[in-house]
Amino acid sequence: MHCFPQSSSSISCSWTFPDSHWDSYTVEVRQQDSWELVYALRLARDSTLLSLENLQPYRRYNVAVRVASAGLSSPAVEENVVTMIDRE
């Protein structure tokens, strides 16, 4: 998985398909300073790209992606990313 800032309030993440059978992905995004949950999403099986908006400028976020199947989920693949500084 790879995440990068798109602006002072948005990030983008992408990943490759896992080598096993799965039904969907679960995604949790937390602000690292407070560990506050910002997003909790379930994505379709064919998703490999995620854009997140309405984030705070120059903050570090932790993005955790898990595959889910038959009520079970995998260990998370995690990436940390910092939004850009707001220059306005």
PDB file of N, CA, C and O in Angstrom, residues 3 9 14 22 27-28 36 39 47 49 53-54 57 63 66 75 78 80 82-83 86 88:
ATOM      1  N   CYS A   3       0.405   5.602   0.290  1.00  0.00           N
ATOM      2  CA  CYS A   3      -0.435   6.785   0.476  1.00  0.00           C
ATOM      3  C   CYS A   3       0.396   8.042   0.255  1.00  0.00           C
ATOM      4  O   CYS A   3       1.575   8.066   0.584  1.00  0.00           O
ATOM      5  N   SER A   9      -5.886  19.125   2.510  1.00  0.00           N
ATOM      6  CA  SER A   9      -7.045  18.496   3.146  1.00  0.00           C
ATOM      7  C   SER A   9      -7.418  17.147   2.527  1.00  0.00           C
ATOM      8  O   SER A   9      -8.484  16.612   2.806  1.00  0.00           O
ATOM      9  N   SER A  14      -3.355   3.754  -2.521  1.00  0.00           N
ATOM     10  CA  SER A  14      -3.572   2.668  -3.481  1.00  0.00           C
ATOM     11  C   SER A  14      -2.866   1.419  -2.977  1.00  0.00           C
ATOM     12  O   SER A  14      -1.941   1.497  -2.173  1.00  0.00           O
ATOM     13  N   TRP A  22     -11.220 -12.977  -0.937  1.00  0.00           N
ATOM     14  CA  TRP A  22     -11.775 -12.004  -0.021  1.00  0.00           C
ATOM     15  C   TRP A  22     -13.057 -11.429  -0.607  1.00  0.00           C
ATOM     16  O   TRP A  22     -13.288 -11.504  -1.809  1.00  0.00           O
ATOM     17  N   VAL A  27     -11.505  -0.189   5.879  1.00  0.00           N
ATOM     18  CA  VAL A  27     -10.489   0.858   5.982  1.00  0.00           C
ATOM     19  C   VAL A  27     -10.790   1.703   7.211  1.00  0.00           C
ATOM     20  O   VAL A  27     -11.925   2.121   7.422  1.00  0.00           O
ATOM     21  N   GLU A  28      -9.763   1.934   8.009  1.00  0.00           N
ATOM     22  CA  GLU A  28      -9.860   2.861   9.138  1.00  0.00           C
ATOM     23  C   GLU A  28      -8.788   3.924   8.977  1.00  0.00           C
ATOM     24  O   GLU A  28      -7.628   3.596   8.709  1.00  0.00           O
ATOM     25  N   GLU A  36      -7.883   9.679  16.984  1.00  0.00           N
ATOM     26  CA  GLU A  36      -9.301   9.835  16.688  1.00  0.00           C
ATOM     27  C   GLU A  36      -9.628   9.179  15.344  1.00  0.00           C
ATOM     28  O   GLU A  36      -8.924   9.373  14.352  1.00  0.00           O
ATOM     29  N   TYR A  39     -12.281   8.177   9.523  1.00  0.00           N
ATOM     30  CA  TYR A  39     -13.068   7.427   8.541  1.00  0.00           C
ATOM     31  C   TYR A  39     -13.071   5.955   8.920  1.00  0.00           C
ATOM     32  O   TYR A  39     -12.047   5.415   9.351  1.00  0.00           O
ATOM     33  N   SER A  47     -11.889  -2.681  -5.434  1.00  0.00           N
ATOM     34  CA  SER A  47     -11.285  -1.378  -5.137  1.00  0.00           C
ATOM     35  C   SER A  47      -9.788  -1.522  -4.869  1.00  0.00           C
ATOM     36  O   SER A  47      -9.370  -2.412  -4.146  1.00  0.00           O
ATOM     37  N   LEU A  49      -8.035   1.818  -4.971  1.00  0.00           N
ATOM     38  CA  LEU A  49      -7.698   3.233  -4.878  1.00  0.00           C
ATOM     39  C   LEU A  49      -8.704   3.914  -3.966  1.00  0.00           C
ATOM     40  O   LEU A  49      -9.909   3.651  -4.043  1.00  0.00           O
ATOM     41  N   GLU A  53     -11.018  13.079   1.695  1.00  0.00           N
ATOM     42  CA  GLU A  53     -11.061  14.536   1.720  1.00  0.00           C
ATOM     43  C   GLU A  53     -11.533  15.026   3.082  1.00  0.00           C
ATOM     44  O   GLU A  53     -11.849  14.233   3.958  1.00  0.00           O
ATOM     45  N   ASN A  54     -11.569  16.328   3.238  1.00  0.00           N
ATOM     46  CA  ASN A  54     -12.014  16.994   4.467  1.00  0.00           C
ATOM     47  C   ASN A  54     -11.116  16.662   5.657  1.00  0.00           C
ATOM     48  O   ASN A  54     -11.593  16.533   6.781  1.00  0.00           O
ATOM     49  N   PRO A  57      -5.182  20.318   7.622  1.00  0.00           N
ATOM     50  CA  PRO A  57      -3.870  20.604   7.047  1.00  0.00           C
ATOM     51  C   PRO A  57      -2.720  20.197   7.965  1.00  0.00           C
ATOM     52  O   PRO A  57      -2.809  20.335   9.187  1.00  0.00           O
ATOM     53  N   VAL A  63      -3.523   5.118   8.004  1.00  0.00           N
ATOM     54  CA  VAL A  63      -4.520   4.437   7.186  1.00  0.00           C
ATOM     55  C   VAL A  63      -4.281   2.940   7.326  1.00  0.00           C
ATOM     56  O   VAL A  63      -3.180   2.456   7.073  1.00  0.00           O
ATOM     57  N   ARG A  66      -7.743  -3.671   5.700  1.00  0.00           N
ATOM     58  CA  ARG A  66      -7.857  -5.116   5.954  1.00  0.00           C
ATOM     59  C   ARG A  66      -8.735  -5.728   4.886  1.00  0.00           C
ATOM     60  O   ARG A  66      -9.678  -5.087   4.424  1.00  0.00           O
ATOM     61  N   PRO A  75      -5.008  -9.257   9.235  1.00  0.00           N
ATOM     62  CA  PRO A  75      -4.242  -8.201   9.902  1.00  0.00           C
ATOM     63  C   PRO A  75      -4.173  -6.979   8.976  1.00  0.00           C
ATOM     64  O   PRO A  75      -4.238  -7.111   7.747  1.00  0.00           O
ATOM     65  N   GLU A  78      -0.745  -1.073   7.015  1.00  0.00           N
ATOM     66  CA  GLU A  78      -0.853   0.316   7.450  1.00  0.00           C
ATOM     67  C   GLU A  78       0.157   1.212   6.763  1.00  0.00           C
ATOM     68  O   GLU A  78       1.255   0.782   6.414  1.00  0.00           O
ATOM     69  N   ASN A  80       1.360   5.574   7.017  1.00  0.00           N
ATOM     70  CA  ASN A  80       1.212   6.892   7.612  1.00  0.00           C
ATOM     71  C   ASN A  80       1.471   7.940   6.545  1.00  0.00           C
ATOM     72  O   ASN A  80       2.376   7.783   5.720  1.00  0.00           O
ATOM     73  N   VAL A  82       1.163  12.449   5.780  1.00  0.00           N
ATOM     74  CA  VAL A  82       0.951  13.803   6.305  1.00  0.00           C
ATOM     75  C   VAL A  82       0.325  14.658   5.215  1.00  0.00           C
ATOM     76  O   VAL A  82       0.831  14.688   4.090  1.00  0.00           O
ATOM     77  N   THR A  83      -0.775  15.352   5.551  1.00  0.00           N
ATOM     78  CA  THR A  83      -1.370  16.275   4.591  1.00  0.00           C
ATOM     79  C   THR A  83      -0.441  17.467   4.409  1.00  0.00           C
ATOM     80  O   THR A  83       0.394  17.768   5.264  1.00  0.00           O
ATOM     81  N   ASP A  86      -1.243  24.168   4.597  1.00  0.00           N
ATOM     82  CA  ASP A  86      -2.212  25.074   3.953  1.00  0.00           C
ATOM     83  C   ASP A  86      -1.538  26.403   3.710  1.00  0.00           C
ATOM     84  O   ASP A  86      -1.167  27.117   4.645  1.00  0.00           O
ATOM     85  N   GLU A  88      -2.855  29.022   2.045  1.00  0.00           N
ATOM     86  CA  GLU A  88      -3.811  30.096   1.692  1.00  0.00           C
ATOM     87  C   GLU A  88      -3.816  31.205   2.688  1.00  0.00           C
ATOM     88  O   GLU A  88      -3.553  31.135   3.801  1.00  0.00           O
TER      89      GLU A  88
END
